[in-house]
mmCIF file of C-alpha atoms in Angstrom:
data_model
loop_
_atom_site.group_PDB
_atom_site.id
_atom_site.type_symbol
_atom_site.label_atom_id
_atom_site.label_comp_id
_atom_site.label_asym_id
_atom_site.label_seq_id
_atom_site.Cartn_x
_atom_site.Cartn_y
_atom_site.Cartn_z
ATOM 1 C CA UNK A 126 33.064 129.642 50.215
ATOM 2 C CA UNK A 127 33.810 132.666 52.204
ATOM 3 C CA UNK A 128 37.421 133.073 53.492
ATOM 4 C CA UNK A 129 38.357 133.498 57.097
ATOM 5 C CA UNK A 130 41.721 135.171 56.445
ATOM 6 C CA UNK A 131 42.738 137.973 53.983
ATOM 7 C CA UNK A 132 46.238 138.895 53.169
ATOM 8 C CA UNK A 133 46.771 142.199 51.403
ATOM 9 C CA UNK A 134 49.933 143.856 50.298
ATOM 10 C CA UNK A 135 50.380 147.667 50.571
ATOM 11 C CA UNK A 136 53.785 148.474 49.151
ATOM 12 C CA UNK A 137 56.241 147.063 51.870
ATOM 13 C CA UNK A 138 53.478 146.405 54.347
ATOM 14 C CA UNK A 139 51.567 143.169 54.494
ATOM 15 C CA UNK A 140 48.109 143.351 56.226
ATOM 16 C CA UNK A 141 46.642 139.978 57.531
ATOM 17 C CA UNK A 142 43.032 140.311 58.389
ATOM 18 C CA UNK A 143 40.931 137.836 60.453
ATOM 19 C CA UNK A 144 37.667 138.135 58.407
ATOM 20 C CA UNK A 145 35.138 135.724 59.897
ATOM 21 C CA UNK A 146 32.852 137.972 61.982
ATOM 22 C CA UNK A 147 30.828 138.308 64.073
ATOM 23 C CA UNK A 148 32.974 136.111 66.422
ATOM 24 C CA UNK A 149 36.088 135.293 64.330
ATOM 25 C CA UNK A 150 36.201 131.942 66.030
ATOM 26 C CA UNK A 151 39.161 129.572 65.597
ATOM 27 C CA UNK A 152 38.044 126.682 63.370
ATOM 28 C CA UNK A 153 39.805 124.004 61.245
ATOM 29 C CA UNK A 154 39.153 126.173 58.230
ATOM 30 C CA UNK A 155 40.642 129.268 59.834
ATOM 31 C CA UNK A 156 43.673 127.314 60.975
ATOM 32 C CA UNK A 157 44.308 126.083 57.448
ATOM 33 C CA UNK A 158 43.800 129.503 55.937
ATOM 34 C CA UNK A 159 45.997 131.239 58.568
ATOM 35 C CA UNK A 160 48.790 128.657 57.967
ATOM 36 C CA UNK A 161 48.577 129.313 54.194
ATOM 37 C CA UNK A 162 48.767 133.146 54.719
ATOM 38 C CA UNK A 163 51.780 132.698 57.096
ATOM 39 C CA UNK A 164 53.426 130.550 54.323
ATOM 40 C CA UNK A 165 52.897 133.466 51.833
ATOM 41 C CA UNK A 166 54.656 135.725 54.360
ATOM 42 C CA UNK A 167 57.464 133.287 54.792
ATOM 43 C CA UNK A 168 57.875 132.787 51.005
ATOM 44 C CA UNK A 169 57.661 136.421 49.988
ATOM 45 C CA UNK A 170 58.497 138.486 53.132
ATOM 46 C CA UNK A 171 57.271 142.064 53.373
ATOM 47 C CA UNK A 172 59.143 144.690 55.378
ATOM 48 C CA UNK A 173 56.572 144.587 58.135
ATOM 49 C CA UNK A 174 53.229 142.857 58.767
ATOM 50 C CA UNK A 175 50.053 144.096 60.630
ATOM 51 C CA UNK A 176 47.663 141.452 61.926
ATOM 52 C CA UNK A 177 44.140 142.721 62.533
ATOM 53 C CA UNK A 178 40.443 141.730 62.628
ATOM 54 C CA UNK A 179 37.250 142.694 61.109
ATOM 55 C CA UNK A 180 34.022 143.019 62.990
ATOM 56 C CA UNK A 181 32.997 144.391 66.535
ATOM 57 C CA UNK A 182 35.497 142.048 68.239
ATOM 58 C CA UNK A 183 38.933 140.578 67.442
ATOM 59 C CA UNK A 184 37.848 137.025 68.420
ATOM 60 C CA UNK A 185 35.436 135.258 70.811
ATOM 61 C CA UNK A 186 37.784 132.300 71.018
ATOM 62 C CA UNK A 187 37.855 128.814 69.718
ATOM 63 C CA UNK A 188 34.894 126.957 68.196
ATOM 64 C CA UNK A 189 34.469 124.481 71.031
ATOM 65 C CA UNK A 190 33.188 121.829 68.742
ATOM 66 C CA UNK A 191 36.780 121.478 67.571
ATOM 67 C CA UNK A 192 37.643 120.218 71.060
ATOM 68 C CA UNK A 193 34.531 118.039 71.203
ATOM 69 C CA UNK A 194 35.773 116.195 67.998
ATOM 70 C CA UNK A 195 38.899 114.980 69.769
ATOM 71 C CA UNK A 196 38.384 111.401 70.868
ATOM 72 C CA UNK A 197 41.564 110.857 72.882
ATOM 73 C CA UNK A 198 44.598 112.618 74.332
ATOM 74 C CA UNK A 199 46.618 111.444 71.371
ATOM 75 C CA UNK A 200 44.253 113.045 68.907
ATOM 76 C CA UNK A 201 44.249 116.314 70.854
ATOM 77 C CA UNK A 202 47.987 116.273 70.960
ATOM 78 C CA UNK A 203 48.123 116.349 67.137
ATOM 79 C CA UNK A 204 45.461 119.161 67.116
ATOM 80 C CA UNK A 205 47.473 121.209 69.693
ATOM 81 C CA UNK A 206 50.773 120.643 67.897
ATOM 82 C CA UNK A 207 49.176 121.978 64.670
ATOM 83 C CA UNK A 208 47.690 124.947 66.637
ATOM 84 C CA UNK A 209 51.009 125.776 68.405
ATOM 85 C CA UNK A 210 52.778 125.911 65.090
ATOM 86 C CA UNK A 211 50.810 129.071 63.990
ATOM 87 C CA UNK A 212 52.167 131.481 66.687
ATOM 88 C CA UNK A 213 55.565 129.927 66.545
ATOM 89 C CA UNK A 214 55.688 130.555 62.815
ATOM 90 C CA UNK A 215 54.591 134.216 63.350
ATOM 91 C CA UNK A 216 57.246 134.709 66.042
ATOM 92 C CA UNK A 217 59.942 133.532 63.716
ATOM 93 C CA UNK A 218 59.188 135.878 60.793
ATOM 94 C CA UNK A 219 62.315 137.962 60.079
ATOM 95 C CA UNK A 220 60.500 141.338 60.098
ATOM 96 C CA UNK A 221 58.448 143.425 62.473
ATOM 97 C CA UNK A 222 55.063 142.058 63.235
ATOM 98 C CA UNK A 223 52.272 144.168 64.958
ATOM 99 C CA UNK A 224 49.000 142.962 66.285
ATOM 100 C CA UNK A 225 46.100 145.467 66.460
ATOM 101 C CA UNK A 226 43.327 144.753 68.981
ATOM 102 C CA UNK A 227 40.387 147.013 68.684
ATOM 103 C CA UNK A 228 37.927 144.988 70.793
ATOM 104 C CA UNK A 229 37.525 141.852 72.831
ATOM 105 C CA UNK A 230 40.423 139.502 72.067
ATOM 106 C CA UNK A 231 40.106 136.088 73.586
ATOM 107 C CA UNK A 232 42.157 132.787 73.653
ATOM 108 C CA UNK A 233 43.787 131.954 70.334
ATOM 109 C CA UNK A 234 43.728 135.519 69.101
ATOM 110 C CA UNK A 235 45.592 136.610 72.248
ATOM 111 C CA UNK A 236 48.061 133.975 71.874
ATOM 112 C CA UNK A 237 48.731 135.110 68.297
ATOM 113 C CA UNK A 238 48.996 138.728 69.664
ATOM 114 C CA UNK A 239 51.734 137.831 72.117
ATOM 115 C CA UNK A 240 53.587 135.984 69.407
ATOM 116 C CA UNK A 241 53.922 139.234 67.497
ATOM 117 C CA UNK A 242 56.735 141.764 68.178
ATOM 118 C CA UNK A 243 54.423 144.670 69.144
ATOM 119 C CA UNK A 244 50.760 144.676 70.485
ATOM 120 C CA UNK A 245 48.791 147.914 69.842
ATOM 121 C CA UNK A 246 45.326 148.177 71.608
ATOM 122 C CA UNK A 247 42.304 150.473 71.431
ATOM 123 C CA UNK A 248 41.305 151.886 74.736
ATOM 124 C CA UNK A 249 38.080 149.769 74.328
ATOM 125 C CA UNK A 250 40.093 146.382 73.922
ATOM 126 C CA UNK A 251 39.838 143.594 76.432
ATOM 127 C CA UNK A 252 42.005 140.508 76.654
ATOM 128 C CA UNK A 253 41.636 137.055 78.119
ATOM 129 C CA UNK A 254 42.636 133.480 78.126
ATOM 130 C CA UNK A 255 39.421 131.785 79.268
ATOM 131 C CA UNK A 256 40.169 128.126 78.595
ATOM 132 C CA UNK A 257 39.349 127.352 82.208
ATOM 133 C CA UNK A 258 35.618 127.457 81.232
ATOM 134 C CA UNK A 259 36.050 124.234 79.344
ATOM 135 C CA UNK A 260 38.641 122.767 81.829
ATOM 136 C CA UNK A 261 41.562 123.383 79.488
ATOM 137 C CA UNK A 262 44.718 125.259 79.718
ATOM 138 C CA UNK A 263 45.875 127.558 76.784
ATOM 139 C CA UNK A 264 47.833 125.384 74.211
ATOM 140 C CA UNK A 265 49.102 127.995 71.644
ATOM 141 C CA UNK A 266 51.907 129.451 73.731
ATOM 142 C CA UNK A 267 49.940 132.220 75.403
ATOM 143 C CA UNK A 268 50.841 131.258 78.949
ATOM 144 C CA UNK A 269 54.557 131.266 78.397
ATOM 145 C CA UNK A 270 54.645 134.183 76.207
ATOM 146 C CA UNK A 271 52.540 136.222 78.621
ATOM 147 C CA UNK A 272 55.024 135.116 81.281
ATOM 148 C CA UNK A 273 57.967 136.409 79.157
ATOM 149 C CA UNK A 274 56.221 139.753 79.038
ATOM 150 C CA UNK A 275 54.623 140.203 82.373
ATOM 151 C CA UNK A 276 56.124 137.517 84.728
ATOM 152 C CA UNK A 277 55.037 134.135 86.007
ATOM 153 C CA UNK A 278 52.744 135.471 88.668
ATOM 154 C CA UNK A 279 50.749 137.612 86.261
ATOM 155 C CA UNK A 280 50.497 134.724 83.832
ATOM 156 C CA UNK A 281 49.152 132.402 86.518
ATOM 157 C CA UNK A 282 46.535 135.084 87.568
ATOM 158 C CA UNK A 283 45.570 135.716 83.990
ATOM 159 C CA UNK A 284 44.964 131.993 83.018
ATOM 160 C CA UNK A 285 43.733 130.632 86.380
ATOM 161 C CA UNK A 286 41.108 133.302 86.878
ATOM 162 C CA UNK A 287 39.920 133.392 83.169
ATOM 163 C CA UNK A 288 39.028 137.035 83.706
ATOM 164 C CA UNK A 289 39.224 139.656 81.029
ATOM 165 C CA UNK A 290 41.639 142.499 81.359
ATOM 166 C CA UNK A 291 41.400 145.999 79.825
ATOM 167 C CA UNK A 292 44.157 147.475 77.589
ATOM 168 C CA UNK A 293 45.425 149.895 80.255
ATOM 169 C CA UNK A 294 46.005 147.116 82.683
ATOM 170 C CA UNK A 295 47.975 145.087 80.122
ATOM 171 C CA UNK A 296 49.965 148.092 79.054
ATOM 172 C CA UNK A 297 50.928 148.375 82.830
ATOM 173 C CA UNK A 298 51.958 144.774 82.808
ATOM 174 C CA UNK A 299 54.227 145.473 79.774
ATOM 175 C CA UNK A 300 52.047 143.057 77.624
ATOM 176 C CA UNK A 301 50.457 145.703 75.445
ATOM 177 C CA UNK A 302 53.007 148.243 74.032
ATOM 178 C CA UNK A 303 50.709 151.103 73.383
ATOM 179 C CA UNK A 304 47.084 152.116 73.936
ATOM 180 C CA UNK A 305 45.473 154.430 71.331
ATOM 181 C CA UNK A 306 42.067 156.178 71.404
ATOM 182 C CA UNK A 307 39.225 154.171 69.850
ATOM 183 C CA UNK A 308 38.608 157.102 67.319
ATOM 184 C CA UNK A 309 41.140 156.847 64.651
ATOM 185 C CA UNK A 310 42.571 153.463 65.852
ATOM 186 C CA UNK A 311 42.959 151.998 62.507
ATOM 187 C CA UNK A 312 44.717 154.907 61.010
ATOM 188 C CA UNK A 313 47.176 155.195 63.981
ATOM 189 C CA UNK A 314 48.021 151.466 63.791
ATOM 190 C CA UNK A 315 48.681 151.581 60.122
ATOM 191 C CA UNK A 316 50.774 154.705 60.634
ATOM 192 C CA UNK A 317 52.749 153.011 63.299
ATOM 193 C CA UNK A 318 53.285 149.721 61.258
ATOM 194 C CA UNK A 319 54.100 151.569 58.004
ATOM 195 C CA UNK A 320 56.896 153.428 59.762
ATOM 196 C CA UNK A 321 58.474 150.221 60.821
ATOM 197 C CA UNK A 322 58.061 148.881 57.311
ATOM 198 C CA UNK A 323 60.090 151.910 56.089
ATOM 199 C CA UNK A 324 62.936 151.220 58.498
ATOM 200 C CA UNK A 325 66.175 149.057 58.222
ATOM 201 C CA UNK A 326 64.358 145.658 57.880
ATOM 202 C CA UNK A 327 67.542 143.543 58.148
ATOM 203 C CA UNK A 328 68.569 145.475 61.357
ATOM 204 C CA UNK A 329 65.021 144.880 62.757
ATOM 205 C CA UNK A 330 65.524 141.102 61.953
ATOM 206 C CA UNK A 331 68.805 141.245 63.767
ATOM 207 C CA UNK A 332 67.155 142.890 66.847
ATOM 208 C CA UNK A 333 64.642 139.938 66.893
ATOM 209 C CA UNK A 334 67.498 137.458 66.775
ATOM 210 C CA UNK A 335 69.471 138.961 69.465
ATOM 211 C CA UNK A 336 66.359 138.894 71.721
ATOM 212 C CA UNK A 337 65.581 135.363 70.833
ATOM 213 C CA UNK A 338 69.004 134.532 72.219
ATOM 214 C CA UNK A 339 68.254 136.575 75.372
ATOM 215 C CA UNK A 340 64.888 134.785 75.834
ATOM 216 C CA UNK A 341 66.707 131.427 75.513
ATOM 217 C CA UNK A 342 69.763 131.998 77.618
ATOM 218 C CA UNK A 343 69.591 135.566 79.136
ATOM 219 C CA UNK A 344 72.206 138.282 78.761
ATOM 220 C CA UNK A 345 75.252 135.969 78.526
ATOM 221 C CA UNK A 346 73.877 133.926 75.485
ATOM 222 C CA UNK A 347 72.863 137.237 73.844
ATOM 223 C CA UNK A 348 76.384 138.648 74.370
ATOM 224 C CA UNK A 349 77.778 135.410 72.672
ATOM 225 C CA UNK A 350 76.091 136.244 69.435
ATOM 226 C CA UNK A 351 75.450 140.140 69.329
ATOM 227 C CA UNK A 352 78.818 141.023 67.693
ATOM 228 C CA UNK A 353 78.332 138.487 64.884
ATOM 229 C CA UNK A 354 74.800 139.483 64.298
ATOM 230 C CA UNK A 355 75.649 143.144 64.339
ATOM 231 C CA UNK A 356 78.803 142.817 62.189
ATOM 232 C CA UNK A 357 76.723 141.035 59.500
ATOM 233 C CA UNK A 358 74.734 144.238 59.002
ATOM 234 C CA UNK A 359 77.840 145.717 57.370
ATOM 235 C CA UNK A 360 76.881 143.602 54.373
ATOM 236 C CA UNK A 361 73.621 145.371 53.859
ATOM 237 C CA UNK A 362 72.909 148.340 51.639
ATOM 238 C CA UNK A 363 70.785 149.974 54.290
ATOM 239 C CA UNK A 364 73.681 150.298 56.832
ATOM 240 C CA UNK A 365 76.166 151.416 54.379
ATOM 241 C CA UNK A 366 73.831 153.998 52.909
ATOM 242 C CA UNK A 367 72.726 155.194 56.231
ATOM 243 C CA UNK A 368 76.267 155.730 57.501
ATOM 244 C CA UNK A 369 77.094 157.855 54.451
ATOM 245 C CA UNK A 370 73.818 159.812 54.915
ATOM 246 C CA UNK A 371 74.643 160.472 58.497
ATOM 247 C CA UNK A 372 78.241 161.808 57.616
ATOM 248 C CA UNK A 373 76.974 163.876 54.781
ATOM 249 C CA UNK A 374 73.584 165.235 55.963
ATOM 250 C CA UNK A 375 73.326 164.442 59.743
ATOM 251 C CA UNK A 376 70.998 161.941 61.587
ATOM 252 C CA UNK A 377 67.540 161.153 60.464
ATOM 253 C CA UNK A 378 67.849 161.753 56.743
ATOM 254 C CA UNK A 379 68.528 158.225 55.488
ATOM 255 C CA UNK A 380 66.034 156.174 53.578
ATOM 256 C CA UNK A 381 65.958 152.374 53.783
ATOM 257 C CA UNK A 382 65.108 149.774 51.187
ATOM 258 C CA UNK A 383 65.214 146.750 53.329
ATOM 259 C CA UNK A 384 68.394 145.353 51.516
#
């Protein structure tokens, strides 16, 4: 049986590929395989992860027969809880995560994208939460994560209209971090993510933890935890080595191991 998800390791970088073209639809099999791949990342963490897709588009959305199979609200709740766990687990990974969108990126794939730390998009990419066409609202955290990036008003517009938005618009909204030319997109994305993988991995995890506190309780809560989080980095080889390198050779000369 063909697999829908592929996980490759390239030195310190993990590349998770959605590999069920032409539409890369969300199915029960894809959900299971995606959960297993995330489990591998949790069990053996890389220093950065890139999530990408094969084919002309990133995803055309969810296989609607998955919704048709739900006979009650209680059944649907079980399914939606399982679906929501996917982006939640991605958001909790203790290393940088990058989502690469080279083309159309709808529903579940967009919800995974906004769970990642950084979204990189081709100039040809388009994004949408189009659940309104089946009378549904997004269930995998996309609405609220979009609101965290772009504001509540933009999230309401995005979801209620069910329209698709280009990469330049979502960069202006602070949803997409960077837009790259379509030519050479894969190479640019891998270079960007590889650079993150070569950085101070434990410090990147600390940054994510500080921002998690900010998202939960604003500046005040982040301030309650920042000094403890930052002080803990003095137990890492990367900080100790980089400080010595700075003093001996100046800035930008240190190499990091992730320890």
